[in-house]
């Protein structure tokens, strides 16, 4: 600009050659100034194109958008929206955004809290009197932050007979996973209840509330809340699953029950949403509460807020969430300190949206540190340290609760199976690698081996619990026969048939087709299959009277034993 000012102030001769020379120079300078930034943006857009070069007209693909300082600098689409009709994805194509919907639902609730229509601290049974009384107060804030203890309906539905609606299934539950506020566990159930509460308090369908109070005021013209996914939606992409032979098949949730509904949107609308929150267009209270870290009863602050994850990646603050709905995959994030927003929405499982978004972020975000040591696996163990770690692997049982934890050696690293890696501090002491909220509520615990067969887990707050190595258990045929029978659950409206098998127990739910599933013994009366644990319950006389079923998002659903199966066909 200093050069421009200099030439504007120069004494030009309107009759001589110097005017022409200076005029040409001035034009060149203006052109250079006007087009330098777009050219730079164009270079980055070309790099974005390379990230998606796997998507063609013969495959599903993705759309993406990048906003910088409130201005869209990239808006692209790659691949096919409809393989049958050869329709390409465009920047106007609409996708099911999956769990990205949670931040929209949270914003709707916070709007009403800001208006004093709802309260974050009031017992939700004030709004939902038919919800069972668990003897514990559950608040709106518990629902918003996944600290309510409510069992996740998506972890119960596969077992439920007749596929009841999500709300019906939630209201049947007579127990919680944990005391509200004590832990963090991702629960779609909380957000189902939130949509119901908003609808009841406003007297209008949730979809209508979202349209009138969020989508239309913010100019999200391609975004809608849809209850019935079988309705025609203009410009919607079909979603697909890639088969082993390379072909694709449709993979979409067509049923009316999506836990209260789904949000459909475009990549462009999603970055507009981020920019609207950045500029407090729903009010400062909504934006602030959406990004305020959740806190447990013990004071521990979490890297989850209300519908959003909060992280610090390579020294830069990142606010994000991902989504998945059958074949649809999505990621939406912002880097508020640099005023950058990124959205990626895809219509197949060919490439994870999260990984694609991270590659786009690498093009636009200026990181403060060259790498994030907690993002990858811990360093591999070697020598005597590796040899000692091998002796520590195995199944351990918490002495107080009977909960199990399996330590495993994975590529020369000690880790918790289906959990984080463990980094050696001393010969017998290990600390957790990384502290992500999805495992043990972000507890930065340490494990101290008291002996090869016993360790003490110490939480970041100083609480200790002991684990003892599970003894090898091989049940006899008589033991297995005592466990066989039909078990029923009123909470799920479901039943299990349990029979002995050569490898443990054979289970079948609700007379499902096929051979059933095998439950492997891990200790007396406890059997497992992947992340599923079944614990048989006995009365005081030692007779088996029931079982408790648990999976990663559901704990201790009681099934009552009806009788032996020998009288059945």
C-alpha positions as a printed NumPy array, in Angstrom:
array([[  0.   ,   0.   ,   0.   ],
       [  2.944,   2.346,   0.568],
       [  3.902,   1.909,  -3.098],
       [  0.352,   2.696,  -4.184],
       [  0.282,   5.832,  -2.081],
       [  3.597,   6.959,  -3.543],
       [  2.346,   6.676,  -7.122],
       [ -0.972,   8.338,  -6.398],
       [  0.91 ,  11.349,  -5.003],
       [  3.465,  11.577,  -7.852],
       [  3.454,  14.673, -10.116],
       [  2.219,  13.24 , -13.415],
       [  2.637,  14.946, -16.806],
       [ -0.537,  14.639, -18.835],
       [  1.345,  15.499, -22.02 ],
       [  4.49 ,  13.446, -21.613],
       [  5.67 ,   9.856, -21.675],
       [  6.02 ,   9.602, -17.878],
       [  2.232,   9.49 , -17.414],
       [  1.913,   6.377, -19.557],
       [  4.778,   4.681, -17.771],
       [  3.426,   5.492, -14.357],
       [ -0.12 ,   4.537, -15.3  ],
       [  1.011,   1.089, -16.481],
       [  2.98 ,   0.606, -13.298],
       [ -0.021,   1.639, -11.228],
       [ -2.274,  -0.862, -12.978],
       [  0.24 ,  -3.642, -12.456],
       [  0.49 ,  -2.832,  -8.768],
       [ -3.292,  -2.826,  -8.313],
       [ -3.586,  -6.148, -10.125],
       [ -0.835,  -7.638,  -7.975],
       [ -2.479,  -6.492,  -4.745],
       [ -5.931,  -7.659,  -5.748],
       [ -4.888, -11.095,  -6.879],
       [ -2.056, -12.122,  -4.56 ],
       [ -4.351, -13.481,  -1.798],
       [ -6.728, -15.376,  -4.134],
       [ -3.73 , -16.95 ,  -5.873],
       [ -2.438, -18.127,  -2.49 ],
       [ -5.879, -19.494,  -1.647],
       [ -6.007, -21.148,  -5.054],
       [ -2.719, -22.906,  -4.324],
       [ -4.204, -24.329,  -1.114],
       [ -7.394, -25.311,  -2.922],
       [ -5.247, -27.273,  -5.368],
       [ -3.637, -29.054,  -2.422],
       [ -7.1  , -29.82 ,  -1.04 ],
       [ -7.998, -31.35 ,  -4.408],
       [ -5.074, -33.739,  -4.04 ],
       [ -6.405, -34.954,  -0.684],
       [ -9.595, -36.13 ,  -2.402],
       [ -8.08 , -37.454,  -5.64 ],
       [ -9.299, -40.961,  -4.719],
       [-12.943, -39.944,  -5.296],
       [-14.231, -40.267,  -8.867],
       [-17.556, -40.174, -10.672],
       [-17.684, -43.976, -10.231],
       [-17.293, -43.814,  -6.433],
       [-18.936, -42.04 ,  -3.513],
       [-16.924, -39.146,  -2.155],
       [-16.996, -36.04 ,   0.017],
       [-17.68 , -32.331,   0.098],
       [-15.551, -29.928,   2.098],
       [-15.498, -26.264,   3.019],
       [-12.948, -24.035,   4.733],
       [-13.703, -20.661,   6.252],
       [-10.955, -18.219,   7.229],
       [-11.707, -14.953,   9.032],
       [-15.389, -15.405,   8.252],
       [-14.842, -15.857,   4.51 ],
       [-15.158, -19.136,   2.63 ],
       [-11.82 , -19.833,   0.965],
       [-12.471, -23.438,  -0.131],
       [-15.731, -25.093,  -1.153],
       [-15.32 , -28.309,  -3.102],
       [-17.077, -31.601,  -3.855],
       [-15.674, -34.856,  -5.18 ],
       [-17.252, -38.137,  -6.272],
       [-20.811, -39.294,  -6.841],
       [-23.955, -38.485,  -4.868],
       [-25.928, -41.295,  -6.523],
       [-24.12 , -44.184,  -8.2  ],
       [-27.279, -45.53 ,  -9.823],
       [-28.121, -42.242, -11.541],
       [-24.56 , -41.018, -12.093],
       [-25.297, -37.803, -10.209],
       [-22.171, -35.985,  -9.015],
       [-21.649, -34.522,  -5.575],
       [-21.736, -30.725,  -5.599],
       [-21.17 , -28.02 ,  -3.017],
       [-24.981, -27.921,  -2.617],
       [-25.283, -31.647,  -1.857],
       [-26.933, -32.467,   1.475],
       [-25.61 , -35.115,   3.879],
       [-26.794, -36.732,   7.1  ],
       [-24.287, -35.231,   9.56 ],
       [-24.746, -37.858,  12.29 ],
       [-23.623, -36.79 ,  15.752],
       [-22.633, -33.31 ,  14.628],
       [-26.285, -32.725,  15.451],
       [-25.458, -32.718,  19.155],
       [-23.97 , -29.216,  19.125],
       [-27.133, -27.94 ,  17.39 ],
       [-29.353, -29.635,  19.984],
       [-27.178, -28.242,  22.768],
       [-27.479, -24.75 ,  21.282],
       [-31.283, -25.075,  21.174],
       [-31.344, -26.018,  24.866],
       [-28.973, -23.197,  25.802],
       [-31.141, -20.666,  23.959],
       [-34.015, -21.632,  26.245],
       [-31.764, -21.599,  29.307],
       [-30.64 , -18.081,  28.378],
       [-34.309, -17.08 ,  28.146],
       [-35.022, -18.665,  31.578],
       [-37.416, -21.191,  30.012],
       [-35.176, -24.078,  31.099],
       [-32.631, -24.513,  33.867],
       [-29.289, -26.313,  33.617],
       [-29.456, -27.387,  37.265],
       [-33.083, -28.505,  37.653],
       [-34.   , -32.201,  37.911],
       [-35.06 , -33.349,  34.436],
       [-37.991, -35.255,  35.953],
       [-39.574, -31.795,  36.255],
       [-39.818, -31.894,  32.473],
       [-40.12 , -35.69 ,  32.074],
       [-42.154, -36.982,  35.038],
       [-42.451, -40.446,  33.473],
       [-38.672, -40.951,  33.698],
       [-37.926, -43.492,  36.454],
       [-36.729, -42.144,  39.765],
       [-33.172, -43.424,  40.072],
       [-32.702, -41.931,  43.518],
       [-30.223, -39.518,  41.961],
       [-30.8  , -36.049,  40.51 ],
       [-30.108, -35.833,  36.773],
       [-29.899, -32.303,  35.345],
       [-29.959, -30.811,  31.874],
       [-26.273, -30.131,  32.299],
       [-25.651, -33.845,  32.92 ],
       [-27.457, -34.663,  29.673],
       [-25.536, -32.041,  27.685],
       [-22.128, -33.16 ,  28.971],
       [-22.607, -36.974,  28.85 ],
       [-22.247, -37.237,  32.623],
       [-25.833, -38.353,  33.405],
       [-25.136, -42.083,  33.769],
       [-28.038, -42.888,  31.432],
       [-27.489, -46.037,  29.416],
       [-26.9  , -45.339,  25.727],
       [-29.947, -46.533,  23.788],
       [-27.793, -47.429,  20.751],
       [-26.052, -50.05 ,  22.891],
       [-29.383, -51.562,  23.941],
       [-31.373, -51.483,  20.702],
       [-29.689, -54.527,  19.074],
       [-30.914, -56.653,  22.004],
       [-34.37 , -55.112,  22.348],
       [-37.266, -57.185,  21.042],
       [-39.428, -55.495,  18.422],
       [-37.052, -52.532,  17.977],
       [-38.855, -50.023,  20.189],
       [-38.45 , -46.283,  19.684],
       [-35.477, -44.757,  21.442],
       [-37.546, -42.718,  23.896],
       [-39.618, -45.781,  24.861],
       [-36.477, -47.823,  25.442],
       [-34.851, -45.108,  27.562],
       [-37.906, -44.708,  29.777],
       [-37.934, -48.472,  30.494],
       [-34.516, -48.412,  32.163],
       [-34.495, -48.951,  35.917],
       [-30.779, -48.418,  36.473],
       [-27.921, -46.067,  35.607],
       [-24.378, -46.794,  34.51 ],
       [-23.058, -44.6  ,  37.323],
       [-24.07 , -41.825,  39.707],
       [-24.709, -38.576,  37.741],
       [-21.606, -36.433,  37.547],
       [-19.226, -39.176,  38.693],
       [-18.031, -40.229,  35.245],
       [-18.145, -39.334,  31.54 ],
       [-19.68 , -41.806,  29.097],
       [-20.973, -40.911,  25.643],
       [-24.741, -41.347,  25.75 ],
       [-27.066, -40.669,  22.839],
       [-29.922, -41.191,  25.295],
       [-29.296, -37.81 ,  26.906],
       [-29.728, -36.009,  23.606],
       [-32.942, -37.893,  22.825],
       [-34.352, -36.595,  26.11 ],
       [-33.127, -33.057,  25.327],
       [-35.103, -32.911,  22.067],
       [-38.19 , -34.142,  23.898],
       [-37.774, -31.537,  26.65 ],
       [-37.413, -28.677,  24.153],
       [-40.516, -29.802,  22.274],
       [-42.571, -30.027,  25.471],
       [-41.464, -26.671,  26.869],
       [-41.928, -24.733,  23.615],
       [-45.108, -26.468,  22.525],
       [-43.799, -27.023,  19.009],
       [-42.155, -29.944,  17.205],
       [-38.398, -29.911,  17.651],
       [-37.853, -29.678,  13.877],
       [-39.972, -26.532,  13.747],
       [-38.148, -24.988,  16.702],
       [-34.788, -25.627,  15.041],
       [-35.953, -24.083,  11.778],
       [-37.416, -20.95 ,  13.369],
       [-34.817, -20.313,  16.076],
       [-31.559, -21.588,  14.575],
       [-31.508, -22.419,  10.885],
       [-33.439, -19.507,   9.386],
       [-32.001, -16.734,  11.609],
       [-28.437, -17.9  ,  10.847],
       [-29.008, -18.302,   7.107],
       [-28.459, -22.067,   7.121],
       [-30.745, -22.489,   4.144],
       [-29.67 , -26.045,   3.305],
       [-29.95 , -27.381,   6.851],
       [-32.985, -29.128,   8.304],
       [-34.014, -31.383,  11.16 ],
       [-35.681, -34.484,   9.712],
       [-37.72 , -36.957,  11.734],
       [-38.793, -39.248,   8.89 ],
       [-35.807, -40.126,   6.721],
       [-38.063, -41.631,   4.048],
       [-39.259, -38.136,   3.097],
       [-37.906, -36.734,  -0.166],
       [-35.019, -34.302,   0.452],
       [-33.797, -32.328,  -2.552],
       [-30.073, -32.649,  -3.334],
       [-29.517, -35.398,  -0.742],
       [-26.603, -37.753,  -1.346],
       [-27.155, -41.479,  -1.031],
       [-24.749, -43.232,   1.359],
       [-22.79 , -46.394,   0.653],
       [-20.689, -49.146,   2.162],
       [-17.748, -50.534,   0.22 ],
       [-17.81 , -54.315,  -0.119],
       [-14.827, -56.683,  -0.131],
       [-15.154, -57.127,  -3.898],
       [-14.835, -53.355,  -4.414],
       [-18.508, -52.786,  -5.185],
       [-20.796, -50.546,  -3.149],
       [-24.172, -51.117,  -1.547],
       [-26.561, -48.566,  -0.063],
       [-25.98 , -47.972,   3.641],
       [-28.506, -45.544,   5.144],
       [-30.819, -45.27 ,   8.134],
       [-34.242, -45.275,   6.548],
       [-36.349, -45.837,   9.647],
       [-38.278, -43.035,  11.285],
       [-36.514, -43.524,  14.595],
       [-33.12 , -41.844,  14.731],
       [-33.252, -41.108,  18.418],
       [-35.628, -38.228,  17.783],
       [-34.437, -37.263,  14.302],
       [-31.428, -36.297,  12.218],
       [-29.902, -33.098,  10.882],
       [-29.163, -32.87 ,   7.183],
       [-26.784, -30.177,   5.969],
       [-24.013, -29.133,   3.574],
       [-20.334, -28.508,   4.209],
       [-20.868, -24.829,   3.433],
       [-23.683, -24.467,   5.976],
       [-21.554, -26.16 ,   8.62 ],
       [-18.73 , -23.62 ,   8.397],
       [-21.366, -20.866,   8.419],
       [-22.606, -22.371,  11.683],
       [-19.114, -22.214,  13.175],
       [-18.722, -18.61 ,  12.085],
       [-22.116, -17.747,  13.581],
       [-21.054, -19.187,  16.938],
       [-17.724, -17.343,  16.737],
       [-19.628, -14.071,  16.258],
       [-22.142, -14.797,  19.067],
       [-25.097, -14.676,  16.676],
       [-27.082, -16.859,  19.083],
       [-25.871, -14.781,  21.996],
       [-22.65 , -14.808,  24.002],
       [-24.158, -17.152,  26.606],
       [-24.842, -19.898,  24.037],
       [-21.38 , -19.747,  22.494],
       [-19.65 , -19.611,  25.869],
       [-21.589, -22.533,  27.361],
       [-21.189, -24.665,  24.238],
       [-17.405, -24.433,  24.679],
       [-17.148, -24.512,  28.464],
       [-15.362, -27.678,  29.697],
       [-17.532, -30.161,  31.561],
       [-16.609, -30.917,  35.15 ],
       [-17.078, -34.059,  37.244],
       [-18.242, -34.095,  40.842],
       [-14.624, -34.461,  42.   ],
       [-13.649, -31.239,  40.213],
       [-11.898, -32.875,  37.26 ],
       [-12.298, -30.764,  34.102],
       [-12.83 , -32.642,  30.852],
       [-11.943, -32.038,  27.223],
       [-15.648, -32.211,  26.38 ],
       [-18.087, -29.331,  26.663],
       [-21.696, -29.498,  25.435],
       [-21.872, -31.271,  22.08 ],
       [-18.217, -30.415,  21.365],
       [-14.781, -31.844,  22.094],
       [-12.11 , -29.387,  23.268],
       [ -8.493, -30.181,  22.555],
       [ -5.118, -28.542,  22.25 ],
       [ -3.383, -30.016,  19.226],
       [  0.245, -29.089,  18.64 ],
       [ -0.197, -25.989,  20.755],
       [ -3.363, -24.766,  19.017],
       [ -6.87 , -24.826,  20.486],
       [ -9.23 , -27.08 ,  18.509],
       [-13.018, -27.362,  18.964],
       [-14.54 , -30.266,  17.068],
       [-16.937, -33.162,  16.744],
       [-17.283, -36.042,  14.324],
       [-20.392, -37.809,  13.113],
       [-21.42 , -41.127,  11.639],
       [-24.788, -42.366,  10.404],
       [-24.525, -45.689,   8.535],
       [-22.512, -44.79 ,   5.395],
       [-22.4  , -41.055,   6.142],
       [-19.293, -39.72 ,   7.891],
       [-18.604, -36.122,   8.909],
       [-16.231, -33.843,  10.801],
       [-16.645, -30.23 ,  11.81 ],
       [-14.046, -28.249,  13.681],
       [-12.739, -24.79 ,  14.351],
       [ -9.447, -23.284,  15.417],
       [-10.834, -20.181,  17.127],
       [ -7.481, -18.517,  17.838],
       [ -6.82 , -18.43 ,  14.086],
       [-10.467, -18.021,  13.043],
       [-10.417, -21.109,  10.81 ],
       [-13.32 , -23.539,  10.339],
       [-13.249, -26.827,   8.435],
       [-16.116, -29.13 ,   7.459],
       [-15.877, -32.498,   5.706],
       [-18.963, -34.58 ,   4.883],
       [-18.754, -37.924,   3.079],
       [-21.246, -40.466,   1.748],
       [-19.267, -43.678,   2.237],
       [-16.84 , -45.387,   4.572],
       [-14.088, -45.366,   1.936],
       [-12.065, -42.726,   3.807],
       [-12.612, -41.422,   7.347],
       [-13.816, -37.819,   7.375],
       [-11.692, -37.105,  10.452],
       [ -8.45 , -38.059,   8.741],
       [ -9.33 , -36.004,   5.663],
       [-10.156, -32.972,   7.812],
       [ -6.844, -33.268,   9.653],
       [ -4.972, -33.164,   6.35 ],
       [ -6.892, -30.028,   5.347],
       [ -6.097, -28.46 ,   8.721],
       [ -2.394, -29.055,   8.088],
       [ -2.692, -26.756,   5.054],
       [ -4.366, -23.856,   6.851],
       [ -3.502, -23.976,  10.559],
       [ -0.222, -22.563,  11.859],
       [  0.83 , -24.962,  14.616],
       [  3.057, -23.843,  17.472],
       [  4.857, -27.182,  17.863],
       [  6.072, -29.52 ,  15.091],
       [  4.378, -32.624,  16.479],
       [  2.013, -33.907,  19.155],
       [  3.654, -36.74 ,  21.061],
       [  0.366, -37.821,  22.672],
       [ -1.425, -38.238,  19.327],
       [  0.481, -41.365,  18.275],
       [  1.369, -44.562,  20.121],
       [  3.872, -44.496,  22.993],
       [  7.509, -45.45 ,  22.298],
       [  8.123, -49.171,  21.779],
       [  9.727, -51.055,  24.646],
       [ 13.085, -52.758,  24.255],
       [ 15.462, -55.034,  26.127],
       [ 14.758, -55.891,  29.748],
       [ 11.861, -53.399,  29.875],
       [ 10.08 , -55.278,  27.092],
       [ 10.787, -58.639,  28.753],
       [  9.348, -57.421,  32.056],
       [  6.272, -55.972,  30.314],
       [  5.505, -59.366,  28.792],
       [  5.158, -60.779,  32.285],
       [  2.636, -58.104,  33.17 ],
       [  0.189, -58.86 ,  30.359],
       [ -3.018, -60.72 ,  31.165],
       [ -6.532, -60.388,  32.569],
       [ -6.935, -58.633,  35.914],
       [-10.009, -58.277,  38.112],
       [-10.829, -55.286,  40.32 ],
       [-11.16 , -56.708,  43.809],
       [-14.099, -54.533,  44.912],
       [-16.39 , -54.543,  41.875],
       [-15.361, -57.578,  39.833],
       [-14.731, -55.362,  36.769],
       [-12.029, -56.738,  34.486],
       [ -9.085, -55.059,  32.765],
       [ -6.895, -56.8  ,  30.221],
       [ -3.299, -55.681,  29.735],
       [ -1.812, -56.674,  26.406],
       [  1.453, -56.365,  24.527],
       [  0.844, -54.692,  21.176],
       [  3.795, -54.163,  18.82 ],
       [  6.2  , -54.118,  21.754],
       [  4.067, -51.691,  23.731],
       [  2.131, -52.413,  26.901],
       [ -1.436, -51.17 ,  26.72 ],
       [ -4.925, -51.649,  28.092],
       [ -6.956, -53.691,  25.631],
       [ -9.408, -51.351,  23.897],
       [ -7.814, -48.511,  25.842],
       [ -4.705, -46.325,  26.034],
       [ -1.053, -47.262,  25.955],
       [  1.054, -47.421,  29.111],
       [  4.435, -45.708,  29.417],
       [  6.983, -47.046,  31.95 ],
       [  8.   , -44.595,  34.703],
       [ 10.025, -47.053,  36.77 ],
       [ 10.424, -50.828,  36.667],
       [  6.956, -51.553,  38.058],
       [  5.163, -48.242,  37.551],
       [  3.41 , -47.1  ,  34.378],
       [  1.452, -43.977,  33.452],
       [ -1.299, -43.539,  30.934],
       [ -0.221, -42.323,  27.489],
       [ -2.5  , -39.452,  26.521],
       [ -5.615, -38.527,  28.476],
       [ -8.612, -38.696,  26.183],
       [-12.053, -38.329,  27.689],
       [-13.394, -41.449,  25.965],
       [-11.502, -43.755,  28.356],
       [-11.98 , -43.609,  32.143],
       [-13.272, -40.036,  32.004],
       [ -9.849, -38.649,  31.048],
       [ -8.224, -39.929,  34.235],
       [ -4.45 , -39.509,  34.01 ],
       [ -3.946, -42.586,  36.168],
       [ -0.856, -44.577,  37.05 ],
       [ -0.497, -48.331,  37.505],
       [  1.894, -49.648,  40.126],
       [  2.623, -53.4  ,  40.159],
       [  2.831, -54.714,  43.709],
       [  3.706, -58.155,  42.316],
       [  3.478, -59.845,  38.886],
       [ -0.109, -60.804,  39.743],
       [ -1.384, -57.655,  41.411],
       [ -1.343, -53.923,  40.666],
       [ -2.729, -50.767,  42.158],
       [ -4.388, -48.161,  39.941],
       [ -4.065, -44.631,  41.299],
       [ -6.35 , -41.962,  39.865],
       [ -5.182, -38.408,  39.171],
       [ -7.045, -37.355,  42.322],
       [ -5.169, -39.912,  44.445],
       [ -7.817, -42.625,  44.827],
       [ -6.463, -46.171,  44.599],
       [ -8.106, -49.451,  43.567],
       [ -6.477, -52.862,  43.413],
       [ -6.563, -55.416,  40.611],
       [ -5.607, -59.068,  40.901],
       [ -4.681, -61.389,  38.032],
       [ -7.61 , -63.608,  37.081],
       [ -6.969, -67.245,  37.77 ],
       [ -7.347, -69.646,  34.874],
       [-10.883, -70.993,  34.854],
       [-12.196, -73.939,  32.895],
       [-15.805, -74.723,  33.841],
       [-16.89 , -78.352,  33.903],
       [-19.876, -79.585,  31.867],
       [-21.857, -79.587,  35.123],
       [-20.894, -75.936,  35.756],
       [-22.002, -74.925,  32.255],
       [-25.26 , -76.846,  32.506],
       [-26.118, -74.983,  35.71 ],
       [-25.891, -71.714,  33.75 ],
       [-28.067, -72.805,  30.837],
       [-31.618, -71.564,  30.527],
       [-33.753, -68.696,  29.302],
       [-33.119, -65.248,  30.779],
       [-35.521, -62.345,  30.295],
       [-35.264, -58.567,  30.741],
       [-38.26 , -56.292,  31.246],
       [-36.093, -53.251,  30.581],
       [-35.282, -54.468,  27.071],
       [-38.337, -56.603,  26.458],
       [-35.816, -59.243,  25.416],
       [-34.585, -62.721,  26.297],
       [-31.398, -64.776,  26.061],
       [-31.232, -68.52 ,  25.549],
       [-27.988, -69.903,  27.032],
       [-26.616, -73.382,  26.267],
       [-23.302, -75.122,  26.995],
       [-20.799, -75.33 ,  24.142],
       [-17.303, -76.752,  23.724],
       [-15.726, -73.298,  24.146],
       [-17.946, -72.028,  26.952],
       [-21.532, -70.925,  26.448],
       [-23.601, -70.426,  23.333],
       [-26.015, -67.518,  23.513],
       [-28.878, -66.461,  21.277],
       [-31.051, -63.375,  21.689],
       [-34.768, -63.295,  20.881],
       [-34.738, -66.448,  18.738],
       [-32.467, -64.736,  16.234],
       [-31.491, -66.654,  13.123],
       [-28.088, -68.296,  12.96 ],
       [-25.977, -70.325,  15.379],
       [-25.704, -67.624,  18.044],
       [-22.623, -66.219,  19.761],
       [-19.981, -67.835,  21.939],
       [-19.281, -66.516,  25.428],
       [-15.799, -67.438,  26.71 ],
       [-15.178, -68.   ,  30.44 ],
       [-12.794, -65.544,  32.12 ],
       [-13.494, -66.442,  35.744],
       [-16.23 , -68.228,  37.699],
       [-19.678, -67.037,  36.587],
       [-18.145, -64.377,  34.267],
       [-18.029, -64.766,  30.481],
       [-17.016, -62.361,  27.725],
       [-17.319, -61.755,  23.997],
       [-15.226, -58.818,  22.741],
       [-16.554, -55.828,  24.714],
       [-19.558, -57.725,  26.097],
       [-19.465, -59.121,  29.637],
       [-22.045, -61.472,  31.147],
       [-21.986, -62.108,  34.906],
       [-24.269, -64.769,  36.301],
       [-26.074, -63.996,  39.564],
       [-26.737, -66.55 ,  42.298],
       [-29.019, -66.49 ,  45.316],
       [-27.844, -67.162,  48.874],
       [-28.161, -70.892,  48.293],
       [-25.85 , -70.723,  45.271],
       [-28.574, -71.255,  42.653],
       [-28.233, -69.264,  39.417],
       [-31.161, -66.823,  39.278],
       [-30.11 , -64.302,  36.632],
       [-27.35 , -62.539,  34.739],
       [-26.104, -58.99 ,  34.338],
       [-25.308, -57.862,  30.79 ],
       [-22.772, -55.101,  30.079],
       [-21.107, -53.599,  27.027],
       [-18.977, -50.422,  26.627],
       [-22.012, -48.072,  26.855],
       [-24.401, -50.169,  28.972],
       [-23.794, -51.578,  32.438],
       [-25.516, -54.334,  34.37 ],
       [-28.871, -54.817,  32.678],
       [-30.493, -57.545,  34.719],
       [-31.918, -60.667,  33.02 ],
       [-33.919, -63.048,  35.223],
       [-33.617, -66.798,  34.718],
       [-36.891, -68.536,  33.868],
       [-35.878, -72.18 ,  33.702],
       [-33.933, -74.91 ,  31.977],
       [-34.142, -75.299,  28.218],
       [-34.42 , -79.098,  28.282],
       [-38.207, -78.881,  28.079],
       [-38.02 , -76.849,  24.895],
       [-37.623, -78.291,  21.425]])
